[in-house]
Structures are given as C-alpha cells and as structure tokens.
Short mmCIF file of C-alpha atoms in Angstrom, two decimals:
data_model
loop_
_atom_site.label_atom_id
_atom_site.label_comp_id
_atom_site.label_asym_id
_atom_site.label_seq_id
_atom_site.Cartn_x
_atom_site.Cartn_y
_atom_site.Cartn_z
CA UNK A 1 -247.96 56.87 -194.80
CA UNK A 2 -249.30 53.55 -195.33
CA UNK A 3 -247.65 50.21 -194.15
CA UNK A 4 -247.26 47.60 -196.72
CA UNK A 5 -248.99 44.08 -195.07
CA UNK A 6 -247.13 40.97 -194.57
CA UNK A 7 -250.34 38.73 -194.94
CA UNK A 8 -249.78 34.31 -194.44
CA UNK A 9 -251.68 32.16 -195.37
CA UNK A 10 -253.14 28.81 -194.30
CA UNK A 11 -254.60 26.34 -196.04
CA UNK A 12 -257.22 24.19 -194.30
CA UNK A 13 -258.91 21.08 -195.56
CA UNK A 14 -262.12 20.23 -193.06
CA UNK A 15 -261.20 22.13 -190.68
CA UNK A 16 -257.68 21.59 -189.90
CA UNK A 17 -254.44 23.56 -191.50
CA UNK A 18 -252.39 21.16 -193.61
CA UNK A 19 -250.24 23.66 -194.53
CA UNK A 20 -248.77 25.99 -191.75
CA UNK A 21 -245.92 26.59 -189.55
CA UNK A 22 -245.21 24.85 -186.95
CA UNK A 23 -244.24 27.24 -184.25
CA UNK A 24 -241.79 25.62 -181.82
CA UNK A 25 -243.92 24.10 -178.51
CA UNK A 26 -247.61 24.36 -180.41
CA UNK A 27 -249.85 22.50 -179.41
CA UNK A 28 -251.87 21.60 -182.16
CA UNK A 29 -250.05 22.75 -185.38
CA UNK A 30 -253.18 21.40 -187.13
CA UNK A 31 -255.34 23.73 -184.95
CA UNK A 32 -256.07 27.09 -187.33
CA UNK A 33 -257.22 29.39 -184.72
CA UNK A 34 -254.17 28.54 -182.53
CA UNK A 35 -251.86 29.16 -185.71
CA UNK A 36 -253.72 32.24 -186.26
CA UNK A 37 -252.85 32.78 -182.88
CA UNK A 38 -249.38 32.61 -182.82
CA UNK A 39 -249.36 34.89 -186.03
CA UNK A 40 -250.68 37.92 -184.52
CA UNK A 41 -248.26 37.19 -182.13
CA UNK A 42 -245.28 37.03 -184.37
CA UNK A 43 -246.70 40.38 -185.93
CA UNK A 44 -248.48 39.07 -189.06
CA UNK A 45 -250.42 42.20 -189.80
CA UNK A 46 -253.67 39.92 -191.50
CA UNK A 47 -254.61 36.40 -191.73
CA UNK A 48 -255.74 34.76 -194.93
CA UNK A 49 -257.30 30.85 -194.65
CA UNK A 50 -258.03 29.39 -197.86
CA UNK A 51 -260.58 26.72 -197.45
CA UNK A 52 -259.12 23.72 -199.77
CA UNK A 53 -262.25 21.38 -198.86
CA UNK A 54 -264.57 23.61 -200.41
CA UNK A 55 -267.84 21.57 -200.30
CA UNK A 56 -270.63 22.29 -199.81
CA UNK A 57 -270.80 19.57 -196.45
CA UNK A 58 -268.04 21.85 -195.54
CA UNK A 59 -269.80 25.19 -195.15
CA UNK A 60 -270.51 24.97 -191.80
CA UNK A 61 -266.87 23.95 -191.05
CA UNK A 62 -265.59 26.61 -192.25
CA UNK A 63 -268.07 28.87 -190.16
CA UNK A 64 -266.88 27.43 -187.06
CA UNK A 65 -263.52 28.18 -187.98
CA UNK A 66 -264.16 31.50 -188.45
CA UNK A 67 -266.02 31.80 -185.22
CA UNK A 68 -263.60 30.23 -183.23
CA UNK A 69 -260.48 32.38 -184.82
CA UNK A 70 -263.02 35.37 -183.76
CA UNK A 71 -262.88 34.47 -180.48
CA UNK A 72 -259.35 34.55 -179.99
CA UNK A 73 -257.52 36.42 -182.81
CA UNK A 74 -257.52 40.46 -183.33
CA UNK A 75 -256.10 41.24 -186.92
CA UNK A 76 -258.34 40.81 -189.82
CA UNK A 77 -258.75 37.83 -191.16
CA UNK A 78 -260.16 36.56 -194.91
CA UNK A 79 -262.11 33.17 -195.78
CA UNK A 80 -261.86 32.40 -199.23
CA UNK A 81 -262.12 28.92 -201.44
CA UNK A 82 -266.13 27.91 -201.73
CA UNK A 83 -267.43 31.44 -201.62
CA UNK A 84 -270.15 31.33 -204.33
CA UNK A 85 -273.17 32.86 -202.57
CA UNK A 86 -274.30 35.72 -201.01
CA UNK A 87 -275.32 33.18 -198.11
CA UNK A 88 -272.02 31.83 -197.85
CA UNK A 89 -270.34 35.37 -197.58
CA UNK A 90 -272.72 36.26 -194.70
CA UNK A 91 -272.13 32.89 -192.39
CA UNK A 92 -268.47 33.59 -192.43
CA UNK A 93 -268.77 37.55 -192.36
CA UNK A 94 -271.48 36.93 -189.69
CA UNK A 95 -269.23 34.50 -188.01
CA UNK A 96 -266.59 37.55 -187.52
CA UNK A 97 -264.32 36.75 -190.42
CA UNK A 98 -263.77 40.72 -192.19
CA UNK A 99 -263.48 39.89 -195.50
CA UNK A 100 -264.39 37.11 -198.09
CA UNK A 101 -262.09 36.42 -200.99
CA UNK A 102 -264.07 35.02 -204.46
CA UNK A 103 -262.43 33.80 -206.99
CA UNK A 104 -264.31 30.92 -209.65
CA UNK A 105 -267.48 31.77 -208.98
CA UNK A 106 -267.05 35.44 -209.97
CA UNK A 107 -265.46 34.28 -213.05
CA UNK A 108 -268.55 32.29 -213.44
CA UNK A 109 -271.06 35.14 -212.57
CA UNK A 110 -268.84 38.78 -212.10
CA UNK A 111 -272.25 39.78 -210.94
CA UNK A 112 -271.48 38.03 -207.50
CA UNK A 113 -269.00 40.85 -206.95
CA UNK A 114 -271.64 43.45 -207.76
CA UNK A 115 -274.24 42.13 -204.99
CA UNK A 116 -271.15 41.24 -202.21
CA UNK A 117 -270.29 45.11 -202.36
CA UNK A 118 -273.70 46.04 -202.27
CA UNK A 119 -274.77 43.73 -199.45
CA UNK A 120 -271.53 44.38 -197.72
CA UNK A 121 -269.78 46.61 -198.68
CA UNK A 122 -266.52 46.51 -200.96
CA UNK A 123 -263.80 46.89 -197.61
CA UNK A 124 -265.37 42.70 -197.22
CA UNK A 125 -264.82 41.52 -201.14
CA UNK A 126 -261.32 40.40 -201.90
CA UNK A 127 -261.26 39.15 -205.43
CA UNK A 128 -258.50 36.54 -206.28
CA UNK A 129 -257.03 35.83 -209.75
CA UNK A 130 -254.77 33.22 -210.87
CA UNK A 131 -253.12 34.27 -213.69
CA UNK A 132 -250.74 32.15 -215.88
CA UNK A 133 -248.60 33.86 -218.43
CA UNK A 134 -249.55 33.34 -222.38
CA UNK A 135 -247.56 30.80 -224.10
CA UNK A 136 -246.85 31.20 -227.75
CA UNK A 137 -245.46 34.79 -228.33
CA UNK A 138 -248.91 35.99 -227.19
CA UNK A 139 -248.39 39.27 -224.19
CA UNK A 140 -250.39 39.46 -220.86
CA UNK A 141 -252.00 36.42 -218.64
CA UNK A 142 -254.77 34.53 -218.63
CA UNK A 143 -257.28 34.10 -215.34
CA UNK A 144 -257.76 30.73 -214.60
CA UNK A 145 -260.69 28.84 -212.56
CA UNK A 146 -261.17 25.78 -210.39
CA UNK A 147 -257.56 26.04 -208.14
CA UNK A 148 -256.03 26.61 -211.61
CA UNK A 149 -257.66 23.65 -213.63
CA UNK A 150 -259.34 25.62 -216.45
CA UNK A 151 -258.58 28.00 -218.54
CA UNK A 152 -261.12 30.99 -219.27
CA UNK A 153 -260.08 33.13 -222.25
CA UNK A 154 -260.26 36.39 -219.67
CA UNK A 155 -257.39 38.43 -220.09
CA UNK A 156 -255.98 38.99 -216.29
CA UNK A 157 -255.42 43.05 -216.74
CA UNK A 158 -259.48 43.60 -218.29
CA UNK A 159 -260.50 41.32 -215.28
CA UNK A 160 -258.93 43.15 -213.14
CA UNK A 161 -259.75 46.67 -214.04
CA UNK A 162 -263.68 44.90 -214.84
CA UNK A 163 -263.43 43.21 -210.97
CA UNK A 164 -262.68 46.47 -210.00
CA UNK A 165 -265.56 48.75 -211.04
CA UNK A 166 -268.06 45.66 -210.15
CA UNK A 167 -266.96 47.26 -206.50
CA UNK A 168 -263.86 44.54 -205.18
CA UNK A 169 -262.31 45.99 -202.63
CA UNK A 170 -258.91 44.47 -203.23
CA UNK A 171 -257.39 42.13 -205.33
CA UNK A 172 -255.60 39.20 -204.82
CA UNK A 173 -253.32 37.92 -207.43
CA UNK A 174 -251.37 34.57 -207.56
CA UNK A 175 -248.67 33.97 -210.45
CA UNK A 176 -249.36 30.12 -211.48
CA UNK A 177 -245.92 30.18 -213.12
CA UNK A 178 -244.07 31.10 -209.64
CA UNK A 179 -246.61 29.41 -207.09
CA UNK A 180 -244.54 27.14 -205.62
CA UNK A 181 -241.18 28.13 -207.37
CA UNK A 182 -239.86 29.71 -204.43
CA UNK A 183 -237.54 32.05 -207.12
CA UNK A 184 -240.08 35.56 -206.79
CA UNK A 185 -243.30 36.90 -207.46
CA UNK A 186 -244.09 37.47 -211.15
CA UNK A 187 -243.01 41.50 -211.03
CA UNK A 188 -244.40 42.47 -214.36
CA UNK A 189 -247.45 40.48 -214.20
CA UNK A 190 -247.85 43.11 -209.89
CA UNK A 191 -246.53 46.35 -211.88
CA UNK A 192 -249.00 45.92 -214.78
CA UNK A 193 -251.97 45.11 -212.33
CA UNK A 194 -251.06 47.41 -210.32
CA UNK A 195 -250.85 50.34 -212.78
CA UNK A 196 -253.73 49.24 -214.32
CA UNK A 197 -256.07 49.55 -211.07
CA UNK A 198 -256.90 51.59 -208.04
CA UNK A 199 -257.72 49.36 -205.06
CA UNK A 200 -255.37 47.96 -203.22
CA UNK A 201 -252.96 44.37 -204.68
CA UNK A 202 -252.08 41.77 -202.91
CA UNK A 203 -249.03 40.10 -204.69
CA UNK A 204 -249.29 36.03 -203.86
CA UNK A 205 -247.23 32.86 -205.35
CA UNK A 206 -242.93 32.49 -205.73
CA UNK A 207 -241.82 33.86 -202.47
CA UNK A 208 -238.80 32.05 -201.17
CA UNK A 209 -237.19 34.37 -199.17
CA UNK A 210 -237.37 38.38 -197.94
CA UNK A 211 -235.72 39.95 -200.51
CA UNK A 212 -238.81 38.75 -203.03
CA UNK A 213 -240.89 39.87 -200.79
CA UNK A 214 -239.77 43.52 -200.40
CA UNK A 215 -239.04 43.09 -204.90
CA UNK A 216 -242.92 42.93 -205.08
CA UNK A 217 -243.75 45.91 -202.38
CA UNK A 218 -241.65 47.53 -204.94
CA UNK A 219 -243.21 46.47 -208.10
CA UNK A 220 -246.43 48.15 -207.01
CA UNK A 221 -248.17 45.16 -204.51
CA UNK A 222 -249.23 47.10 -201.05
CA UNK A 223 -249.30 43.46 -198.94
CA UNK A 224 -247.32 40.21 -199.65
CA UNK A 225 -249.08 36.61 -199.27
CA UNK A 226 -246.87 34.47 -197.96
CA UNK A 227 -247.08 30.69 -197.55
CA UNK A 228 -243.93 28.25 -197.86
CA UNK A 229 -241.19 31.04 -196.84
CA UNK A 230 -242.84 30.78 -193.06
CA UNK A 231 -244.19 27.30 -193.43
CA UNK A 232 -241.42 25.65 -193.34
CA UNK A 233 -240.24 27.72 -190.57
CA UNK A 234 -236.64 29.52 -192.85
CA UNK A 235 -238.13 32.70 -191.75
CA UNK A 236 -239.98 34.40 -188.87
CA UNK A 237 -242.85 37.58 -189.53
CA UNK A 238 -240.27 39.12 -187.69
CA UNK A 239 -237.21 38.45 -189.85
CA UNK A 240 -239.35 39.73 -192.70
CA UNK A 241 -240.08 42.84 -191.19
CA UNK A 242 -236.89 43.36 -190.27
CA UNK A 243 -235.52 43.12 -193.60
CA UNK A 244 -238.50 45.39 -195.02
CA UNK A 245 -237.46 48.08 -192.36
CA UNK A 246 -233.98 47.84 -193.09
CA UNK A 247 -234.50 48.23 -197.17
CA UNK A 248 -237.03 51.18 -196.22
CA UNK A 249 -240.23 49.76 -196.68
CA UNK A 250 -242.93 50.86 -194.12
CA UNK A 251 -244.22 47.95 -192.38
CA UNK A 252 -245.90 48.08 -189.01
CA UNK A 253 -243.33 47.86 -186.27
CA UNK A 254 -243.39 44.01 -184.48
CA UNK A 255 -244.15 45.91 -180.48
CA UNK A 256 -246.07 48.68 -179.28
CA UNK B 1 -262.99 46.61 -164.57
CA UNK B 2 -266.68 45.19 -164.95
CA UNK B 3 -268.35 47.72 -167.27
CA UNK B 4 -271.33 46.88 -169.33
CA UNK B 5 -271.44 47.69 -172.86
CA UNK B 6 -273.78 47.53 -175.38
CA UNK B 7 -273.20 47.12 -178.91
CA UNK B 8 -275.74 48.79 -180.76
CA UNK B 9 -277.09 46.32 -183.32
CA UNK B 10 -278.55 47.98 -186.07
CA UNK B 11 -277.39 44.80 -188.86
CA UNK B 12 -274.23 45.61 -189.94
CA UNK B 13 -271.68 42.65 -189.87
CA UNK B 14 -268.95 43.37 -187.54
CA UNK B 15 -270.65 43.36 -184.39
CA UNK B 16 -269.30 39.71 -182.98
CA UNK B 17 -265.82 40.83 -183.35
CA UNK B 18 -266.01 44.07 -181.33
CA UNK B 19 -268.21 41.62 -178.74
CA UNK B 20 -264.74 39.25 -178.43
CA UNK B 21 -262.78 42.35 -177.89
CA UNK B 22 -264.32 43.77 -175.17
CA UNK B 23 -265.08 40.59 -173.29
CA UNK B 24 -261.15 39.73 -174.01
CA UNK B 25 -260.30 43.14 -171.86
CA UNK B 26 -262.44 42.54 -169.53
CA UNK B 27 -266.15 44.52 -170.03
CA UNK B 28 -269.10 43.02 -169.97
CA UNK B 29 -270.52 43.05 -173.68
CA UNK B 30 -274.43 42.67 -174.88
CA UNK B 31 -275.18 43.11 -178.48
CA UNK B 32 -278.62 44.96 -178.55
CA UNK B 33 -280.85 47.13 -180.40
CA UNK B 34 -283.40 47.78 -177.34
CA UNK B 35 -283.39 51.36 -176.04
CA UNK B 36 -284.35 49.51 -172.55
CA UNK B 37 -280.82 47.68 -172.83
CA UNK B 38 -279.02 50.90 -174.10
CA UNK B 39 -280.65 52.75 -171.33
CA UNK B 40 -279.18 50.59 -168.47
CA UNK B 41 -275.57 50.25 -170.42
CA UNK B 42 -272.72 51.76 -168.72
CA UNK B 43 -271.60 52.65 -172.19
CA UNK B 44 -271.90 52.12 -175.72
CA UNK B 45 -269.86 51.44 -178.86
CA UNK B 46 -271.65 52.09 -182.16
CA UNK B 47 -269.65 49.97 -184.61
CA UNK B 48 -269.99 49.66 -188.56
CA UNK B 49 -268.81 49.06 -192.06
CA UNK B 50 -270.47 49.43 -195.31
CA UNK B 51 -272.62 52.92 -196.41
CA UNK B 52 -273.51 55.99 -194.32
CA UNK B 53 -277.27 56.54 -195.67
CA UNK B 54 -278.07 52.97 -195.44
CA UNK B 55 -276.57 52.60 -192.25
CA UNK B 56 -278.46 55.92 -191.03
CA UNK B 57 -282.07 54.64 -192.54
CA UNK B 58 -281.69 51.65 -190.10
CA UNK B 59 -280.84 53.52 -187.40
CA UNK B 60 -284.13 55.64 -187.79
CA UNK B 61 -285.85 52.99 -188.96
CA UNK B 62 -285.17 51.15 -185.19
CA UNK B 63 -285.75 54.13 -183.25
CA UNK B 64 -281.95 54.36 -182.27
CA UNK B 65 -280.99 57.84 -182.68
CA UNK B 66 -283.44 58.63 -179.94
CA UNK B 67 -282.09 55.91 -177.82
CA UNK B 68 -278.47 56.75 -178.33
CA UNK B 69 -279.03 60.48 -178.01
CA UNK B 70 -281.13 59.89 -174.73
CA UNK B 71 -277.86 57.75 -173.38
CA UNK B 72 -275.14 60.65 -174.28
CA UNK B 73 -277.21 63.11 -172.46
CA UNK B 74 -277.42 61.15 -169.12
CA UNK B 75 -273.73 61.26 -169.73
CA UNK B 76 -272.80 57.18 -170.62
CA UNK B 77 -269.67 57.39 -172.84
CA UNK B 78 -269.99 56.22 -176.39
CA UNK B 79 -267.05 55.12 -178.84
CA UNK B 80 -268.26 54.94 -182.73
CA UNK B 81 -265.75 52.75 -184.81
CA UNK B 82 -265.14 53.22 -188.39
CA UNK B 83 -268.69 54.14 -190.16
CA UNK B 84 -269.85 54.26 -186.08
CA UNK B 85 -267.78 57.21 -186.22
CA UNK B 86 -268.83 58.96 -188.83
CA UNK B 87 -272.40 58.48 -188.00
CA UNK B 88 -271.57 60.52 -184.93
CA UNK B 89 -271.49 63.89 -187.39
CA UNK B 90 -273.76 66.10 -188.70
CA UNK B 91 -273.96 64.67 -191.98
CA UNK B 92 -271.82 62.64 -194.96
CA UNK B 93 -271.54 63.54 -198.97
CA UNK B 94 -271.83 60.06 -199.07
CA UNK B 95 -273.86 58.28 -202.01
CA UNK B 96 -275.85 61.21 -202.28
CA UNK B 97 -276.01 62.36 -198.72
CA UNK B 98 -277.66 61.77 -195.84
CA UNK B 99 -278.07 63.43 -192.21
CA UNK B 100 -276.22 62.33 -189.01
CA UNK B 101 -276.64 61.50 -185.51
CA UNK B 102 -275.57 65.31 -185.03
CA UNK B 103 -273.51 64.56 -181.73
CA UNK B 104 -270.66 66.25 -182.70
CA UNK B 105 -270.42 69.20 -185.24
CA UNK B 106 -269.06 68.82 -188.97
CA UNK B 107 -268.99 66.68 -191.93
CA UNK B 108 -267.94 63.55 -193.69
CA UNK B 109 -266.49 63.84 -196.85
CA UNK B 110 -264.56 61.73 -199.47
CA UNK B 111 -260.81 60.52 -198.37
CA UNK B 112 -258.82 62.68 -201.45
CA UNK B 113 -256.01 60.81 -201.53
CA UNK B 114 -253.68 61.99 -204.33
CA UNK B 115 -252.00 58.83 -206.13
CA UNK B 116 -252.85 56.26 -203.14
CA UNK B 117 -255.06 53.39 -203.43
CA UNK B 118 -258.37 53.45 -202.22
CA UNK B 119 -260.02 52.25 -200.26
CA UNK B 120 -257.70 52.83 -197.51
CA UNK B 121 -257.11 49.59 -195.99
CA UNK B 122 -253.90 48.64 -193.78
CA UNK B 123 -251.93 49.85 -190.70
CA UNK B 124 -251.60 53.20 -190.17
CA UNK B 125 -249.78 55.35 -187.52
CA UNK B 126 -251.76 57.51 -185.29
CA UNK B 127 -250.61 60.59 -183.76
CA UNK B 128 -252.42 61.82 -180.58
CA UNK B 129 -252.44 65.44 -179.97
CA UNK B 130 -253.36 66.39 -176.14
CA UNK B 131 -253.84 63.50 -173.58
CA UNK B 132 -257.12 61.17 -173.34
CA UNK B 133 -258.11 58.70 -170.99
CA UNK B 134 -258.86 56.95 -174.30
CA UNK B 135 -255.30 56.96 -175.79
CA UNK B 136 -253.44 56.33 -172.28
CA UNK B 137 -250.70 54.21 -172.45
CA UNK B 138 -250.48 53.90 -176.43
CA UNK B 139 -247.16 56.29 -176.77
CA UNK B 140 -247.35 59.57 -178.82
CA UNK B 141 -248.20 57.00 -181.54
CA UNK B 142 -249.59 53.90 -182.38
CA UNK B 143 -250.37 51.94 -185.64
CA UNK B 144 -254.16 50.50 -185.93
CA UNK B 145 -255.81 49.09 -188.74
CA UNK B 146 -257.96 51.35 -190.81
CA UNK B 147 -260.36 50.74 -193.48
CA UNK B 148 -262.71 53.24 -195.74
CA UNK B 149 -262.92 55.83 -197.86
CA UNK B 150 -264.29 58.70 -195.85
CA UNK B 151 -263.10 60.48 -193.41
CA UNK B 152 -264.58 63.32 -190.67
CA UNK B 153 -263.70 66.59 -190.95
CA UNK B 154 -264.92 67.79 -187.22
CA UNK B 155 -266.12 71.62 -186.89
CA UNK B 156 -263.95 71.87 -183.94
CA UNK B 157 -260.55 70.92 -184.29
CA UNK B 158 -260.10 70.57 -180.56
CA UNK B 159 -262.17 67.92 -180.92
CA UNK B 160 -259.58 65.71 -182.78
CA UNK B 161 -257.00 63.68 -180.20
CA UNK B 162 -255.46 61.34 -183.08
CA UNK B 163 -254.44 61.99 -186.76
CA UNK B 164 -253.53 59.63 -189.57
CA UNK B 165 -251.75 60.43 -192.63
CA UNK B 166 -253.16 58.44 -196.18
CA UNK B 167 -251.75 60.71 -198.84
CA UNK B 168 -253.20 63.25 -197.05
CA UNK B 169 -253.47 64.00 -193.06
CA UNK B 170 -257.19 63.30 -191.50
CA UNK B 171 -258.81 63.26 -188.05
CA UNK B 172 -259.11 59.73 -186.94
CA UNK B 173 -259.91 59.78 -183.07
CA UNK B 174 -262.10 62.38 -181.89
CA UNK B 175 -263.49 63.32 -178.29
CA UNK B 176 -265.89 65.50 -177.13
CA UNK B 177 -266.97 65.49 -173.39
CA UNK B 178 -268.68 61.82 -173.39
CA UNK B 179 -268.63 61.03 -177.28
CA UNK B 180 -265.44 59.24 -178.71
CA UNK B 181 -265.10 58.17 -182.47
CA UNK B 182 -262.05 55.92 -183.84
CA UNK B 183 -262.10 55.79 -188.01
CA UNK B 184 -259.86 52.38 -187.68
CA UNK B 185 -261.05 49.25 -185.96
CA UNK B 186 -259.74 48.80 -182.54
CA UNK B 187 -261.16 45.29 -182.36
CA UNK B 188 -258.83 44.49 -185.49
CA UNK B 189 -255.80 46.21 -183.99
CA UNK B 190 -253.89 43.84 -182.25
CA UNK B 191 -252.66 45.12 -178.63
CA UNK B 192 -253.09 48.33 -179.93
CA UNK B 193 -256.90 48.27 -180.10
CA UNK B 194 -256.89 45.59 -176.75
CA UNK B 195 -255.42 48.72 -174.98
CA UNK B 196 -257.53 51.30 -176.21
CA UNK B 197 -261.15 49.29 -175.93
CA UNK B 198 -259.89 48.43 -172.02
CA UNK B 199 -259.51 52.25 -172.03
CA UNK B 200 -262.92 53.14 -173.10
CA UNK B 201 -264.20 50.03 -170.64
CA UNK B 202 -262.48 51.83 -167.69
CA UNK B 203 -264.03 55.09 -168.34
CA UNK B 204 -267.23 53.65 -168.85
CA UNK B 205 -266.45 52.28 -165.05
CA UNK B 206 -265.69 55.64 -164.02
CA UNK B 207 -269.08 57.70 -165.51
CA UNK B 208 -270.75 54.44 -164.01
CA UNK B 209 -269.82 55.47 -160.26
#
C-alpha cells in the first residue's frame, strides 16, 4: 500500500527561509538546510523550498542551497520558483535536489515540460498550478501565473490533464481562495483534479490544522503541503501523523 | 568501516546524493566512469533515474558493461538503485526495449498497477524474505522511498530478499551471490537507507579482506 506524504514547505528569499518553524533550541531558524534538517528528523517524509527571490542574480543561490541541503538531508527534496530553463533544472538537479517544480514558465511555454521529462525524466518534473475558483456563476478554476498576479484564461482541469501527457510527473496544486485561510484545502477543486488525472496530486493552500489535512488525503490528494499549520509551531510532523494513523490513513511510521 | 566505493558515472543526475550518503555512513565514495577506478573499488553502486535504453546506450557507449562485469567476476559487491537495478537484468520492455547488463536472469516490465497512480512515487513498506547482510538490522520491514514505473521480475525468485506492494506486489531488493539491486532510493530513505548503504559498505569491507 502506498503512504500518503506529509510534504512542508519553506519559503526562502536569497538564501535564507523567511518562512519556517522555528524548532525549539535551532540555531539558525533562517538556515534552510538546518530546517530541512530538523524535518527529516521530525519525520517529514519530503521537503519542498520554494525560491521567493527568483532572479536571475539568484540562480546560483539557490544552487548552493540545494548543495548544501544535499550534504546533510536524506528525503527528497524539490526546488521550485525561477525554474524556466532546462539549465536551471540541471544546476539544482545536478546540485542533488530530486525534483524541480515549474509553474509560470510552463504556462508560458508547456513545451518546457516536454523537454524536462525528456532530459530528465518525468519522476524530476513537479508541475504547480494555482488555481482560483471562477467568479460569476461560471464552474471550474482558472490557472494563474506570476505567484498568482495574472490571470491566463487556462481552465485548471484541461491544464492539468494537458501538463500531464506533456510527461509531469506530479502535480502540485495550490487553492488561491484557501492559501492562507487556514479553514481547508479546496476539496472539490483535489477530487476533480484528481479524477481527472493519473500521476500523483499534491493538495497545497488552507491547511490549519490535521483534520484538513487527512479531509484532502481523502478527497483524492496522495501528499499534503503544508506551510503555516507547522510554521507557527500549533503542530508537530508528528502530531500530524499521529492523527492520520489514528483516522486510518497510511502514512510512514515517525521510527524505524 | 573504510570501504571504497565507486559510483559509476555514466550522466545521470543523482549521483551527488548517493556520494553524501555513503560518505555520511562512513565509506569512502569516488564518482567515476574509469574502468581503472572501478577496477581498484572495493565495491560499486550503479545508481540511476530516467530511461532504461538511454541509460544502457551510455553505458556501452563508455565501455562500462565490460568494466562492471570484469568487477562482479573478481567478486567486488555491487548495489544498483532504482533504474541501477534494473539495468542489472537481462533486458526491459521499456520504450521499445533494450538489452541489459545480463548479471542476473529475467526481465523488466511495466509496474500494472490497477487504479493507483503512476508513477509510483512515495514511501513504501518493504518486506524481506530470508536474511541478508544487506537488510540486517532493518526489522522484518521497513518503509523506503520508491520512485518509477517499472519493476524486475527476476527469473529466480530466490533471488528476491524484499517485496513491495503498489496495487500489486513486486520484487524490490534482490541478491545474488555479489550483485544486490534496491528499486527505491536508499540515499533518499532517511535512517532507513543510512542503515542499509552502511550495510552494503560493510560487506564491501568484508569481500575487501
């Protein structure tokens, strides 16, 4: 049987998380790979860091960040925010990152997803949308571009199912309505996605505490993204987990 | 535990991380694609994502099947991760086909996985059937992190010392006398995969004697 992931994310500006928990005694809670760190410790079963810089100065930043958390970390971990090249996707692959995740520059050119898959393979291209659901009595979402700043006409369930046979490997979807809301994932916007594709969903934006979390397992998602609900320290991986276990969703076990 | 491995390099993008892991447990790692440096290894691990038949045309292309089959028969152990795994066969359906390494007998086929998402990517439980050097200490089961879509189906089934279950049950450790193959990625597994790739670094040791 397959474990559903508990996945949290950090978001780093130049180099340094300015979003993250702040584990009791760290350090450096500005220090990524040391975050990253403590995750795997806490049982965090991948590692995304979403590069908020995203210049083009800041390529090689974002490199050494990935080297460095190579070094020292042993889950998976994805780099995504500036990805717009093949050449960017190989420093941080290269660097040991294991997957890339692309998001306005495939909207730009879906091509990009084509050649990623094909250069290496789809296991490294994690496509994220940000999806915002239609106003005016119209159905579905809409993908948006640029962190959410503009608006594209795509229809989030034909980008998906279109991201998909370019070769992504998984997808990545963020509810703009909930991001930040702390009251759930979007559920219809993860079962429609999800019964719409084949590859693996990653269900990101609303979680505020466990029970959404195991809500969106259930609505179809295979890993959660989790930010704010471990952030700001309410809950542990662990506590998570627990609850998951105890409401019968696989997850893998916190020792051993 | 000083054991020397080498990584064999043959492009593929996963190489550094597998280098971290085995330096973090304590082996000496070199990533190489010289037959002089594979000849003088104490062991090596042939890692890999992406596609068999590109993977295999590299291979060739470097002189590297030679190399690694010269190394298994002066008896160095050598652990194939994910596609290094299944490169280890005979040969894969893969994107047409292509021919193997050859080192251990049977095919790779297509994960059929009925109603689960694929590719397979995640935690999954591994079951070890009969006792390895190269599961020691990991329980009757562990959870490692797999990803891919194919999976070995080895001639011998007493070749298989882990299975994981994706919809359907497949082999994902195999041994056979000096040749070990993992389908997840032990350098992506936590403590899990720490344990194991210490494992294959202390039988490396051992042959080395």
């Amino acid at each position: 049987m397959q474990m559903k992931r508990v996945i949290p994310c950090l978001d780093v500006d130049a180099g340094r998380v300015v979003k993250g928990t702040n584990f009791v005694d760290i350090r450096d809670a500005g220090d990524p790979v040391e975050l990253a760190a403590r995750y795997e410790l806490a049982g965090a079963d991948e590692l995304v860091f979403l590069d908020i810089t995203a210049t083009h100065e800041d390529r090689g930043t974002v490199a050494a960040l990935a080297r460095r958390t190579a070094d020292d970390v042993f889950i998976p971990f994805t780099i995504g925010g500036g990805i717009r090249s093949l050449e960017d996707a190989q420093a941080v692959l290269d660097a040991g990152a294991d997957k890339v995740s692309v998001n306005s520059a495939a909207l730009a050119r879906p091509e990009l997803i084509r050649e990623l898959a094909a250069q290496f393979g789809s296991q490294c291209v994690v496509v994220a949308i940000d999806a915002r659901r239609n106003t005016a009595g119209a159905a579905g979402w809409e993908a948006f571009s640029g962190g959410g700043r503009h608006a594209t006409g795509r229809d989030v369930l034909q980008w998906a199912t279109e991201v998909e046979k370019l070769g992504a490997g998984e997808l990545l979807l963020t509810s703009m309505d909930r991001d930040g809301t702390k009251d759930g994932y979007d559920l219809e916007l993860l079962a429609a996605v999800s019964s719409g594709t084949r590859i693996p969903l990653i269900a990101s934006g609303g979680a505020g505490e466990p029970r959404h979390l195991a809500e969106a397992l259930e609505a179809g998602a295979d890993a959660v993204l989790c930010a704010s609900i471990f952030h700001f320290g309410a809950y542990t991986v662990g506590d998570v987990k627990q609850y998951l276990t105890d409401r019968g969703i696989l997850v893998r076990p916190l020792s051993a | 535990m000083s054991a020397q491995i080498c990584i064999v390099d043959y492009g593929v993008g996963n190489r550094r991380s597998v280098e971290k892991a085995i330096h973090k447990v304590g082996g000496k790692p070199v990533i190489s694609s010289e037959p002089d440096v594979m000849a003088a290894a104490d062991g090596l691990v042939l890692p890999g994502v992406g596609a068999f038949p590109s993977a295999m045309e590299r291979i060739e292309a470097l002189g590297l099947d030679d190399a690694i089959a010269s190394a298994v028969r002066r008896g160095a152990p050598i652990l194939g991760t994910c596609l290094g795994m299944q490169l280890l066969f005979d040969r894969s359906t893969e994107h047409g086909g292509a021919r193997g390494l050859g080192l251990i007998k049977g095919e790779v086929v297509a994960l059929d996985a009925p109603g689960a998402k694929l590719p397979h990517i995640g935690w999954s439980e591994v079951e070890w059937s009969g006792n390895s050097e190269l599961t020691s200490g990991l329980g009757e089961s562990a959870s490692f992190y797999h990803v891919h879509s194919y999976v070995t189906v080895p001639a011998d089934p007493a070749a298989v010392i882990g299975w994981s279950d994706y919809g359907t049950r497949f082999a994902s450790v195999v041994e056979q006398s000096n040749i070990y193959g993992v389908q997840f990625h032990p350098e992506k597994s936590s403590a899990n995969g720490l344990r194991m790739l210490a494992n294959f670094c202390a039988i490396c040791d051992e042959a080395a004697r």
